[in-house]
Amino acid sequence: MTATSDVQTPNTGTILNPATGEVAGQVQWTDPVQIPAIADGLRSAQREWEQRGAKGRAKTLARFAVWLGDHRDEIEDLLIAETGKSKTDAVQEVPLLIMILSYVIKTMDKALAPERRPAPMAMLAIKKIAVHYRPRPVVGIIAPWNYPVANAMMDAIGALAAGCAVLLKPSERTPLTAELLCRGWRESGGPEVLALAQGAREVSEAVIDNVDYVQFTGSSATGIKVMERAARRLTPVSLELGGKDPMIVLEDADVDLAAHAAVWGAMFNAGQTCVSVERVYVLEPVYDRFVEAVLRDVKELQVGAGEGKHFGALINDDQLAITERHVRDALAAGARALTGGKRTEGPGSFYPPTVLVDVDHSMACMTEETFGPTLPIMKVATVEEAIRLANASTYGLSASVFSGDTARARDVALQLECGAVNINDVITNLMCTTAPMGGWKTSGIGARFGGADGIRKFCRQETVVTPRTNVGAGGNYYHNSLKALARMNRMLTKSALSRPRRTAK
């Protein structure tokens, strides 16, 4: 990673629609040298924001939620222009954000309330012990391009609720939507605790160097670099990284439901979703029926940007090239493409929905994150083989299991090495804001959401010990007599060695 002082940042950039090549808008790039001053300004504004308390901050967040609803069409139009998404995919983001806001607004006061803790020994019963949650002054959010609305703001909401200021660095591929969202924050009466840093790697480095907490969403390789950079200042990080999410279809599954789920889970947003279905393991007795049902669904899909299409373009030709390589290499190694298989002719970064069979783990399409509209399907003989292959990955973000017996599916789920498992569904864990969403292995560190933890993660814990009475205070201080110190020592020893009370059955 280069030093920020050596980087020459252009003043403006032009953002192109990957579906049409047309200009979506212009962006003013941030000079990395300006980042320390931006962070200092946020740190100053954060003090008043914290002092508003949870109830005061909730009122501002509620006004922002109303603004999002009122400007939904404007946001979605820009989203489509910036990413080449279909309307079907674009309409998911604002409602998800409003849902998260609604949940956080209702729970933030309780989540941030001081927690009473019991005395660890009888002699400390004269003390009141409370844990307070104090916001980290400035949270840096480095967001990806695949969901410019949801991924930019879903973490920002928790940080703002906690009382932090937020320095948002959207992807340089999708910077326009972030500017619209920040405008909405100001227009809804939000204070100067949300700021943008626009740019690429050198701007990200400057953000990491000047914030008190980093939330990064992106590739595992970049996540490692983010963590290395943050470690220089011991800045804590939360990393939501790549995935190669498996789907297991047992022989007693509802085959039609599983096929519908696999197609939607693999093709939604052109496969550019961290928890998309990236590989499927199907038990031999239902394999042929499953493949047939998948083909039936895939042949109905309409690819294109905007209205009336199922999914749109990939974000750019670089991402399309990864998809092309995975498919090309799989075909060369003996796989078959039952649909698609090569880039769509004409303008735009489009790739058709591609179903691959006769695949195995020697192929990149089964081991590397594709992030494209492909669906590799592998036949397996036993449940044990499906579990072993699902776990044979450096990734561990999420997974899904389909079975007519939910208890059996749960048993399989608890043998999978990942942060979340959906039974008889896909991707749903993304909407379960009461539960943590995080990855194992190289899929990340920490988690987003998780109920109260999704807000508290942006806080530092501060323990405050308050006397109930002054009686006994200073019993082990040096100014006491040797007899008093000996008596205190006996009390400590007795208290520490006493048997714990039995709890009532």
XYZ file of C-alpha atoms in Angstrom:
505
model
C 0.000 0.000 0.000
C 1.442 3.336 -0.996
C 1.969 6.368 1.198
C -0.812 8.882 0.792
C 1.582 11.814 0.424
C 2.940 10.333 -2.816
C -0.448 10.080 -4.525
C -1.786 12.602 -6.979
C -5.580 12.449 -6.924
C -7.504 13.881 -9.908
C -10.142 16.457 -9.021
C -13.087 14.792 -10.719
C -14.065 11.483 -12.229
C -16.721 10.284 -14.643
C -18.895 7.329 -13.630
C -20.248 5.189 -16.479
C -23.303 2.941 -16.502
C -21.911 -0.601 -16.997
C -25.047 -1.647 -18.861
C -24.934 1.098 -21.506
C -21.600 2.868 -21.269
C -23.462 6.161 -20.813
C -22.342 8.762 -18.283
C -24.131 8.251 -14.950
C -22.577 11.292 -13.295
C -19.499 13.130 -12.131
C -17.801 12.863 -8.754
C -15.371 15.126 -6.932
C -12.569 12.944 -5.600
C -11.216 13.625 -2.121
C -7.564 14.572 -1.742
C -6.145 12.119 0.854
C -4.367 15.045 2.512
C -7.791 16.409 3.492
C -8.851 13.291 5.405
C -7.289 14.239 8.787
C -9.156 17.555 8.781
C -12.413 15.825 7.821
C -11.944 13.352 10.670
C -11.192 16.167 13.127
C -14.390 17.947 12.103
C -16.396 14.778 12.642
C -14.761 14.252 16.028
C -15.824 17.729 17.130
C -19.419 17.273 15.945
C -19.617 13.823 17.550
C -19.504 15.203 21.092
C -22.856 16.962 20.758
C -24.321 13.966 18.907
C -23.385 11.670 21.791
C -24.840 14.088 24.320
C -28.260 13.927 22.637
C -28.664 10.464 24.089
C -30.258 7.471 22.407
C -33.756 8.981 22.372
C -32.558 12.208 20.779
C -30.558 10.402 18.121
C -33.496 8.108 17.387
C -35.615 11.115 16.370
C -33.027 12.149 13.771
C -32.722 8.600 12.450
C -36.518 8.432 12.148
C -36.549 11.587 10.009
C -33.870 10.064 7.802
C -36.010 6.939 7.357
C -38.900 9.135 6.212
C -36.600 10.925 3.745
C -35.499 7.587 2.290
C -39.105 6.578 1.735
C -39.984 9.921 0.148
C -36.992 9.801 -2.220
C -37.042 6.106 -3.027
C -37.651 6.585 -6.763
C -34.802 9.082 -7.074
C -32.417 6.752 -5.221
C -33.368 3.717 -7.305
C -33.056 5.570 -10.606
C -29.539 6.655 -9.697
C -28.738 3.169 -8.425
C -29.699 1.646 -11.789
C -27.747 4.283 -13.708
C -24.646 3.747 -11.587
C -24.625 -0.054 -11.404
C -26.589 -1.317 -14.409
C -28.904 -3.245 -12.075
C -32.314 -4.470 -13.061
C -35.273 -2.754 -11.449
C -36.047 -6.058 -9.716
C -32.715 -5.925 -7.896
C -32.622 -2.170 -7.326
C -35.945 -2.013 -5.484
C -34.625 -4.230 -2.667
C -32.158 -1.798 -1.126
C -34.135 1.157 0.233
C -36.792 -1.016 1.947
C -34.016 -3.072 3.574
C -32.427 0.107 4.878
C -35.732 1.401 6.245
C -36.331 -1.970 7.937
C -32.924 -1.761 9.629
C -33.592 1.829 10.702
C -36.968 0.874 12.126
C -35.469 -1.934 14.187
C -32.534 0.148 15.443
C -34.756 3.097 16.381
C -36.950 0.829 18.514
C -34.098 -0.972 20.263
C -31.206 1.491 20.577
C -32.240 3.036 23.907
C -32.333 -0.356 25.627
C -29.213 -1.590 23.823
C -27.150 1.360 25.028
C -28.497 1.521 28.587
C -25.894 0.855 31.315
C -25.850 -2.769 32.444
C -25.893 -3.644 36.133
C -23.457 -6.413 37.055
C -23.567 -8.507 40.254
C -20.891 -8.335 42.907
C -18.395 -11.199 42.455
C -18.054 -11.714 46.231
C -20.052 -10.858 49.326
C -17.693 -8.186 50.604
C -18.209 -6.232 47.336
C -21.970 -6.061 47.852
C -21.381 -2.521 49.122
C -20.530 -1.531 45.524
C -22.756 -0.912 42.521
C -21.131 -2.147 39.309
C -22.330 -0.856 35.957
C -21.003 -1.230 32.421
C -21.573 1.799 30.178
C -21.378 1.800 26.387
C -19.476 4.844 25.127
C -19.290 5.491 21.367
C -16.022 5.465 19.501
C -15.708 9.034 18.169
C -15.260 8.344 14.438
C -16.128 5.111 12.623
C -14.691 4.623 9.154
C -16.863 2.590 6.795
C -15.260 1.324 3.598
C -18.162 0.044 1.519
C -18.305 -2.134 -1.604
C -19.990 -1.479 -4.936
C -22.495 -4.344 -5.147
C -25.157 -2.702 -2.945
C -24.320 1.019 -2.894
C -27.310 1.926 -0.717
C -27.591 -1.006 1.686
C -23.900 -1.757 2.193
C -23.012 1.904 2.535
C -25.575 2.657 5.214
C -26.527 -0.562 7.049
C -23.403 -0.278 9.214
C -23.552 3.506 9.366
C -26.984 3.252 10.991
C -25.637 1.214 13.894
C -22.677 3.546 14.346
C -24.829 6.680 14.271
C -27.278 5.087 16.703
C -24.390 4.356 19.068
C -23.457 8.058 19.033
C -20.466 7.840 16.702
C -19.637 10.068 13.768
C -19.189 8.237 10.456
C -16.652 8.762 7.689
C -18.006 6.832 4.713
C -15.725 5.767 1.859
C -17.930 4.263 -0.861
C -16.463 2.250 -3.687
C -14.885 4.381 -6.382
C -17.042 2.379 -8.808
C -20.315 3.545 -7.196
C -19.742 6.914 -5.510
C -22.852 8.756 -6.722
C -25.494 7.034 -4.608
C -23.494 7.737 -1.446
C -23.579 11.452 -2.201
C -27.347 11.311 -2.551
C -27.665 9.495 0.779
C -25.481 12.064 2.542
C -27.627 14.807 1.047
C -30.630 13.041 2.504
C -29.004 12.964 5.942
C -28.525 16.727 5.839
C -31.994 17.430 4.426
C -33.586 15.349 7.179
C -31.887 17.480 9.823
C -28.899 15.275 10.570
C -25.903 17.071 12.148
C -22.409 17.085 10.657
C -21.579 13.598 11.872
C -21.750 11.905 8.469
C -19.120 12.758 5.877
C -17.838 11.297 2.623
C -14.353 10.440 1.456
C -14.397 9.732 -2.279
C -11.604 7.852 -3.961
C -9.697 4.605 -4.275
C -6.936 2.874 -2.318
C -5.033 5.942 -1.160
C -8.217 7.464 0.269
C -9.074 4.212 2.047
C -5.611 4.216 3.609
C -6.091 7.767 4.859
C -9.484 6.849 6.317
C -7.990 3.868 8.171
C -5.206 6.088 9.512
C -7.607 8.682 10.949
C -10.590 6.859 12.434
C -11.211 5.002 15.692
C -12.879 1.901 14.226
C -12.997 0.404 10.731
C -15.926 -1.473 9.191
C -14.853 -2.977 5.874
C -16.911 -5.014 3.427
C -15.144 -6.479 0.417
C -12.769 -9.172 -0.734
C -10.736 -11.316 1.627
C -7.470 -10.183 0.028
C -8.281 -6.513 0.589
C -9.576 -7.265 4.078
C -6.138 -8.550 5.037
C -4.580 -5.277 3.850
C -7.147 -3.256 5.787
C -6.373 -5.185 8.960
C -2.624 -4.794 8.478
C -3.006 -1.050 8.035
C -5.312 -0.688 11.038
C -2.902 -2.681 13.215
C -0.346 0.130 12.965
C -2.521 2.191 15.345
C -4.259 -0.765 17.033
C -7.495 0.411 15.453
C -10.180 -2.268 15.870
C -11.780 -3.640 12.734
C -14.843 -5.568 11.657
C -14.432 -7.341 8.328
C -17.234 -8.841 6.237
C -15.371 -10.540 3.430
C -15.806 -12.933 0.542
C -17.750 -16.158 0.373
C -18.190 -19.293 -1.678
C -21.510 -20.208 -0.177
C -22.582 -23.847 -0.548
C -26.107 -25.184 -0.880
C -26.885 -28.800 0.048
C -29.968 -30.532 -1.345
C -30.874 -33.734 0.499
C -32.804 -36.553 -1.121
C -35.996 -35.725 0.836
C -36.025 -32.040 -0.181
C -38.822 -30.245 -1.996
C -36.981 -30.238 -5.316
C -38.985 -27.442 -6.908
C -38.481 -25.174 -3.874
C -34.767 -25.952 -3.810
C -34.428 -25.224 -7.534
C -36.307 -21.914 -7.250
C -34.063 -20.947 -4.345
C -30.862 -21.955 -6.111
C -31.661 -19.931 -9.232
C -32.691 -16.833 -7.304
C -29.840 -17.181 -4.815
C -27.243 -17.558 -7.577
C -28.535 -14.996 -10.073
C -29.877 -12.216 -7.836
C -27.947 -9.005 -8.577
C -26.087 -10.937 -11.320
C -24.533 -13.114 -8.626
C -22.816 -10.099 -7.094
C -23.906 -10.819 -3.540
C -21.606 -11.907 -0.722
C -24.089 -14.597 0.400
C -25.177 -15.729 -3.058
C -25.402 -19.449 -3.859
C -21.999 -20.164 -5.426
C -22.001 -24.004 -5.484
C -24.618 -26.724 -5.026
C -24.222 -30.294 -3.766
C -27.200 -32.518 -4.603
C -27.792 -36.061 -3.335
C -27.786 -38.520 -6.217
C -31.455 -39.705 -5.952
C -32.786 -36.198 -6.723
C -29.917 -34.827 -8.801
C -31.517 -35.232 -12.241
C -34.851 -33.802 -11.110
C -33.104 -30.860 -9.472
C -31.053 -30.019 -12.576
C -34.163 -30.246 -14.746
C -36.075 -27.889 -12.439
C -33.155 -25.431 -12.377
C -32.999 -25.371 -16.188
C -36.734 -24.740 -16.366
C -36.364 -21.666 -14.123
C -33.199 -20.317 -15.719
C -34.685 -20.387 -19.221
C -37.363 -17.949 -18.035
C -34.889 -15.307 -16.878
C -34.635 -11.983 -18.684
C -31.271 -10.242 -18.464
C -30.943 -6.466 -18.743
C -30.886 -3.203 -16.809
C -33.949 -1.348 -15.571
C -37.615 -2.320 -15.725
C -38.908 -5.801 -16.538
C -35.608 -7.678 -16.186
C -34.547 -10.239 -13.624
C -30.925 -9.164 -13.244
C -28.632 -6.668 -14.885
C -25.007 -6.087 -15.776
C -21.898 -6.963 -13.857
C -20.250 -3.896 -12.395
C -17.502 -3.746 -15.050
C -15.473 -5.806 -17.496
C -12.964 -6.791 -14.804
C -15.672 -8.589 -12.861
C -17.034 -10.093 -16.051
C -13.550 -11.413 -16.873
C -13.480 -13.402 -13.604
C -16.787 -15.045 -14.499
C -15.521 -15.791 -18.016
C -12.339 -17.365 -16.669
C -14.156 -19.595 -14.201
C -16.551 -20.866 -16.855
C -13.883 -21.249 -19.527
C -11.555 -23.180 -17.210
C -14.382 -25.432 -16.011
C -15.393 -26.299 -19.564
C -11.794 -27.055 -20.467
C -11.577 -29.426 -17.475
C -14.661 -31.408 -18.481
C -17.632 -29.474 -17.108
C -20.700 -28.776 -19.271
C -22.635 -25.520 -19.550
C -26.316 -26.375 -19.860
C -27.200 -22.694 -20.295
C -25.111 -19.631 -21.094
C -21.418 -20.293 -21.123
C -20.114 -17.182 -22.845
C -20.483 -13.427 -22.737
C -23.608 -11.848 -24.167
C -22.993 -10.068 -27.468
C -23.591 -6.333 -27.646
C -22.845 -3.404 -25.322
C -22.659 -3.651 -21.571
C -20.989 -5.971 -19.046
C -23.648 -8.661 -19.284
C -23.188 -12.381 -18.755
C -26.039 -14.871 -19.232
C -27.205 -17.175 -16.419
C -24.909 -20.174 -16.672
C -25.652 -23.600 -15.204
C -22.581 -25.841 -14.936
C -22.661 -29.598 -14.328
C -19.998 -32.328 -14.162
C -18.008 -30.011 -11.907
C -15.576 -30.881 -9.126
C -13.181 -29.205 -6.720
C -10.331 -29.128 -9.207
C -12.198 -26.247 -10.878
C -12.046 -22.599 -9.825
C -15.822 -22.287 -10.230
C -16.150 -24.537 -7.140
C -13.358 -23.087 -4.999
C -12.883 -19.389 -5.862
C -15.463 -16.655 -5.373
C -17.014 -15.981 -8.786
C -19.380 -13.093 -7.982
C -21.185 -13.656 -11.249
C -24.375 -15.337 -12.570
C -23.157 -18.930 -12.509
C -24.610 -21.997 -10.813
C -22.245 -25.004 -10.570
C -24.078 -28.196 -9.500
C -22.268 -31.283 -8.232
C -23.745 -34.754 -7.649
C -22.817 -36.395 -4.321
C -23.457 -39.882 -2.995
C -23.931 -39.208 0.717
C -24.768 -36.435 3.170
C -21.315 -36.884 4.687
C -19.713 -36.203 1.299
C -21.831 -33.076 0.856
C -20.768 -31.756 4.285
C -17.103 -32.553 3.653
C -17.100 -30.774 0.289
C -19.057 -27.800 1.635
C -16.434 -27.383 4.356
C -13.501 -27.891 1.962
C -13.116 -24.160 1.434
C -11.086 -21.284 2.771
C -14.367 -19.363 3.025
C -17.111 -19.657 5.614
C -19.709 -16.938 5.201
C -23.084 -18.666 4.928
C -24.774 -21.762 3.507
C -28.153 -23.381 2.967
C -29.613 -26.851 3.480
C -32.795 -28.188 1.893
C -34.643 -31.138 3.378
C -38.190 -32.218 4.135
C -37.047 -32.894 7.708
C -36.033 -29.613 9.357
C -34.492 -31.373 12.355
C -32.271 -33.370 10.020
C -31.396 -30.205 8.106
C -30.467 -28.503 11.376
C -28.145 -31.372 12.232
C -26.418 -30.867 8.882
C -26.323 -27.095 9.399
C -24.487 -27.470 12.698
C -21.732 -29.418 10.945
C -21.076 -26.652 8.410
C -18.180 -24.275 9.003
C -19.747 -20.881 8.393
C -21.362 -17.932 10.119
C -24.985 -18.599 9.133
C -27.088 -21.362 7.606
C -30.529 -21.004 6.023
C -32.768 -24.057 6.125
C -35.079 -24.404 3.120
C -34.230 -20.855 2.069
C -31.304 -18.731 0.879
C -29.943 -15.272 1.752
C -32.637 -14.744 4.415
C -30.062 -14.350 7.187
C -29.219 -10.948 5.661
C -32.571 -9.654 6.924
C -32.350 -11.183 10.396
C -31.026 -8.050 12.120
C -31.545 -9.594 15.557
C -28.824 -12.160 14.803
C -25.149 -11.643 13.902
C -24.034 -11.798 10.292
C -20.373 -12.662 10.139
C -17.979 -15.055 8.508
C -15.618 -17.784 9.628
C -12.174 -18.518 8.183
C -11.220 -15.972 5.493
C -14.805 -14.685 5.270
C -14.262 -12.174 8.010
C -13.775 -11.095 11.588
C -16.577 -9.788 13.753
C -20.162 -9.425 12.592
C -22.745 -6.880 11.553
C -26.200 -6.793 13.122
C -26.773 -9.116 16.073
C -29.430 -7.205 17.967
C -27.910 -5.005 20.660
C -24.439 -6.203 19.683
C -24.861 -4.595 16.258
C -24.922 -1.208 17.989
C -22.565 -1.944 20.863
C -19.816 -3.081 18.482
C -19.199 0.599 17.739
C -18.773 1.398 21.444
C -16.081 1.091 24.063
C -17.085 -0.452 27.368
C -16.522 1.601 30.490
C -17.045 0.048 33.937
C -18.123 2.422 36.720
C -17.967 1.158 40.315
C -20.017 3.285 42.732
C -20.173 2.916 46.536
C -23.527 2.144 48.126
C -22.060 3.396 51.403
C -18.713 4.646 52.680
C -18.657 1.902 55.292
C -15.704 -0.355 54.571
C -14.117 1.988 52.044
C -10.352 2.035 52.259
C -10.143 -1.139 54.310
C -7.000 -2.279 52.540
C -5.310 1.106 52.205
C -1.778 1.571 53.569
C -2.889 4.074 56.223
C -4.776 1.344 58.129
C -3.260 -0.544 61.020
C -1.655 -3.929 60.455
C -4.565 -5.531 62.346
C -7.100 -3.912 59.998
C -5.149 -5.071 56.951
C -4.947 -8.612 58.331
C -8.689 -8.595 58.976
C -9.321 -7.396 55.409
C -7.067 -10.147 54.069
C -9.020 -12.806 56.012
C -12.298 -11.444 54.633
C -10.954 -11.507 51.070
C -9.682 -15.060 51.475
C -12.913 -16.278 53.031
C -14.989 -14.586 50.324
C -12.853 -15.957 47.498
C -12.831 -19.520 48.845
C -16.479 -19.706 49.853
C -18.610 -22.220 47.975
C -21.035 -20.792 45.434
C -24.666 -20.864 46.440
C -26.816 -23.613 45.019
C -29.438 -22.406 42.621
C -33.028 -23.508 43.177
C -34.217 -26.265 40.851
